[in-house]
Amino acid sequence: MLLVLVAYFIATAVIGIAQLFQMETIWPGLSFLLGGTLAFWGGSSLKLAVFAPTSRLRWVGMLMSAFFVLGGLLATLATGTHFDAYGHDMPGYAWVIAGIIAGIMGTKRRIYLSVPDASEK
């Protein structure tokens, strides 16, 4: 899965930096970089939340994931970010979806140690 991470981050950096130099303003390029990073974090925290040992950690992970994904979506939608994918003009939220998928695929499942409850002492 290291290949997924490397490919996603190289593509994000190349597209984002290219947009920084091609656009009249720097906001679309910066929002593409920010949206891609936040989307990856959202997918990663979603996968970690699914395998969390307690329901409280699951909810915290889900909330973090929603926060990161919403931040990435707002960053790309607010600036009207788009990119060219093999001759097709793609909106920025398509890259956010790709970031979520890369975050899910690129994160290893963590094995949590069981934490004793206060009632077990």
CSV table of C-alpha atoms in Angstrom, one decimal:
chain,number,residue,atom,x,y,z
A,1,MET,CA,0.0,0.0,0.0
A,2,LEU,CA,3.0,2.2,0.1
A,3,LEU,CA,2.7,2.6,-3.7
A,4,VAL,CA,-0.8,4.1,-3.2
A,5,LEU,CA,0.5,6.6,-0.7
A,6,VAL,CA,3.5,7.6,-2.8
A,7,ALA,CA,1.4,7.9,-6.0
A,8,TYR,CA,-1.3,9.9,-4.4
A,9,PHE,CA,1.0,12.4,-2.7
A,10,ILE,CA,3.2,12.8,-5.8
A,11,ALA,CA,0.1,13.4,-7.9
A,12,THR,CA,-1.3,15.9,-5.4
A,13,ALA,CA,2.0,17.8,-5.2
A,14,VAL,CA,2.4,17.9,-9.0
A,15,ILE,CA,-1.1,19.0,-9.7
A,16,GLY,CA,-1.2,21.5,-6.8
A,17,ILE,CA,2.1,23.1,-7.7
A,18,ALA,CA,1.2,23.2,-11.4
A,19,GLN,CA,-2.0,25.1,-10.4
A,20,LEU,CA,0.0,27.5,-8.3
A,21,PHE,CA,2.0,28.5,-11.3
A,22,GLN,CA,-0.7,28.4,-14.0
A,23,MET,CA,-3.6,30.2,-12.3
A,24,GLU,CA,-3.8,34.0,-11.8
A,25,THR,CA,-4.2,33.5,-8.1
A,26,ILE,CA,-2.7,31.0,-5.8
A,27,TRP,CA,-5.9,29.9,-4.0
A,28,PRO,CA,-6.9,27.1,-6.3
A,29,GLY,CA,-3.5,25.5,-6.0
A,30,LEU,CA,-3.3,25.9,-2.3
A,31,SER,CA,-6.8,24.6,-1.8
A,32,PHE,CA,-6.0,21.6,-4.0
A,33,LEU,CA,-3.0,20.7,-1.8
A,34,LEU,CA,-5.0,21.4,1.4
A,35,GLY,CA,-8.1,19.5,0.2
A,36,GLY,CA,-6.0,16.5,-0.9
A,37,THR,CA,-4.2,16.3,2.5
A,38,LEU,CA,-7.3,16.7,4.5
A,39,ALA,CA,-9.1,14.1,2.5
A,40,PHE,CA,-6.3,11.6,3.0
A,41,TRP,CA,-6.4,12.3,6.8
A,42,GLY,CA,-10.2,11.8,6.7
A,43,GLY,CA,-9.9,8.4,5.0
A,44,SER,CA,-7.1,7.3,7.3
A,45,SER,CA,-9.0,8.3,10.4
A,46,LEU,CA,-12.1,6.6,9.1
A,47,LYS,CA,-10.3,3.3,8.7
A,48,LEU,CA,-8.7,3.6,12.2
A,49,ALA,CA,-12.1,4.4,13.7
A,50,VAL,CA,-13.7,1.3,12.2
A,51,PHE,CA,-11.1,-0.9,14.0
A,52,ALA,CA,-11.1,1.1,17.3
A,53,PRO,CA,-11.5,-1.1,20.4
A,54,THR,CA,-14.2,1.0,22.1
A,55,SER,CA,-17.3,2.8,20.9
A,56,ARG,CA,-16.1,6.1,22.3
A,57,LEU,CA,-12.9,5.9,20.1
A,58,ARG,CA,-15.0,4.9,17.1
A,59,TRP,CA,-17.2,8.0,17.5
A,60,VAL,CA,-14.2,10.3,18.0
A,61,GLY,CA,-12.6,8.8,14.9
A,62,MET,CA,-15.7,9.2,12.8
A,63,LEU,CA,-16.1,12.8,13.9
A,64,MET,CA,-12.4,13.5,13.0
A,65,SER,CA,-13.0,11.9,9.7
A,66,ALA,CA,-16.1,13.9,9.0
A,67,PHE,CA,-14.2,17.1,10.0
A,68,PHE,CA,-11.3,16.4,7.7
A,69,VAL,CA,-13.4,15.5,4.7
A,70,LEU,CA,-15.7,18.5,5.2
A,71,GLY,CA,-12.7,20.7,5.4
A,72,GLY,CA,-11.2,19.3,2.2
A,73,LEU,CA,-14.6,19.6,0.4
A,74,LEU,CA,-15.0,23.2,1.6
A,75,ALA,CA,-11.5,24.1,0.6
A,76,THR,CA,-12.0,22.8,-3.0
A,77,LEU,CA,-15.5,24.0,-3.4
A,78,ALA,CA,-15.0,27.5,-2.1
A,79,THR,CA,-12.2,28.3,-4.6
A,80,GLY,CA,-13.7,26.4,-7.5
A,81,THR,CA,-10.7,24.2,-7.9
A,82,HIS,CA,-10.6,21.9,-10.9
A,83,PHE,CA,-7.9,19.8,-12.6
A,84,ASP,CA,-7.4,18.1,-15.9
A,85,ALA,CA,-7.5,14.3,-15.9
A,86,TYR,CA,-6.7,12.8,-19.3
A,87,GLY,CA,-8.4,15.6,-21.2
A,88,HIS,CA,-11.5,15.7,-18.9
A,89,ASP,CA,-12.0,18.7,-16.6
A,90,MET,CA,-12.6,17.3,-13.1
A,91,PRO,CA,-13.9,19.3,-10.1
A,92,GLY,CA,-11.8,19.5,-7.0
A,93,TYR,CA,-14.2,17.3,-5.0
A,94,ALA,CA,-13.3,14.3,-7.2
A,95,TRP,CA,-9.8,14.6,-5.8
A,96,VAL,CA,-11.2,14.7,-2.3
A,97,ILE,CA,-13.0,11.4,-3.0
A,98,ALA,CA,-9.7,10.0,-4.4
A,99,GLY,CA,-8.0,11.1,-1.2
A,100,ILE,CA,-10.5,9.3,1.0
A,101,ILE,CA,-10.0,6.1,-1.0
A,102,ALA,CA,-6.2,6.5,-0.8
A,103,GLY,CA,-6.4,7.1,3.0
A,104,ILE,CA,-8.5,4.0,3.5
A,105,MET,CA,-6.2,1.9,1.3
A,106,GLY,CA,-2.9,3.3,2.5
A,107,THR,CA,-3.5,3.0,6.2
A,108,LYS,CA,-2.6,-0.2,8.0
A,109,ARG,CA,-5.1,-1.7,10.4
A,110,ARG,CA,-3.8,-1.1,13.9
A,111,ILE,CA,-3.9,-3.7,16.6
A,112,TYR,CA,-5.1,-2.1,19.8
A,113,LEU,CA,-4.3,-3.4,23.2
A,114,SER,CA,-7.3,-3.8,25.4
A,115,VAL,CA,-7.5,-1.1,28.0
A,116,PRO,CA,-9.1,-2.3,31.3
A,117,ASP,CA,-12.2,-0.6,32.3
A,118,ALA,CA,-12.6,1.1,35.7
A,119,SER,CA,-15.1,-1.5,36.7
A,120,GLU,CA,-12.5,-4.3,36.3
A,121,LYS,CA,-10.2,-3.0,39.0
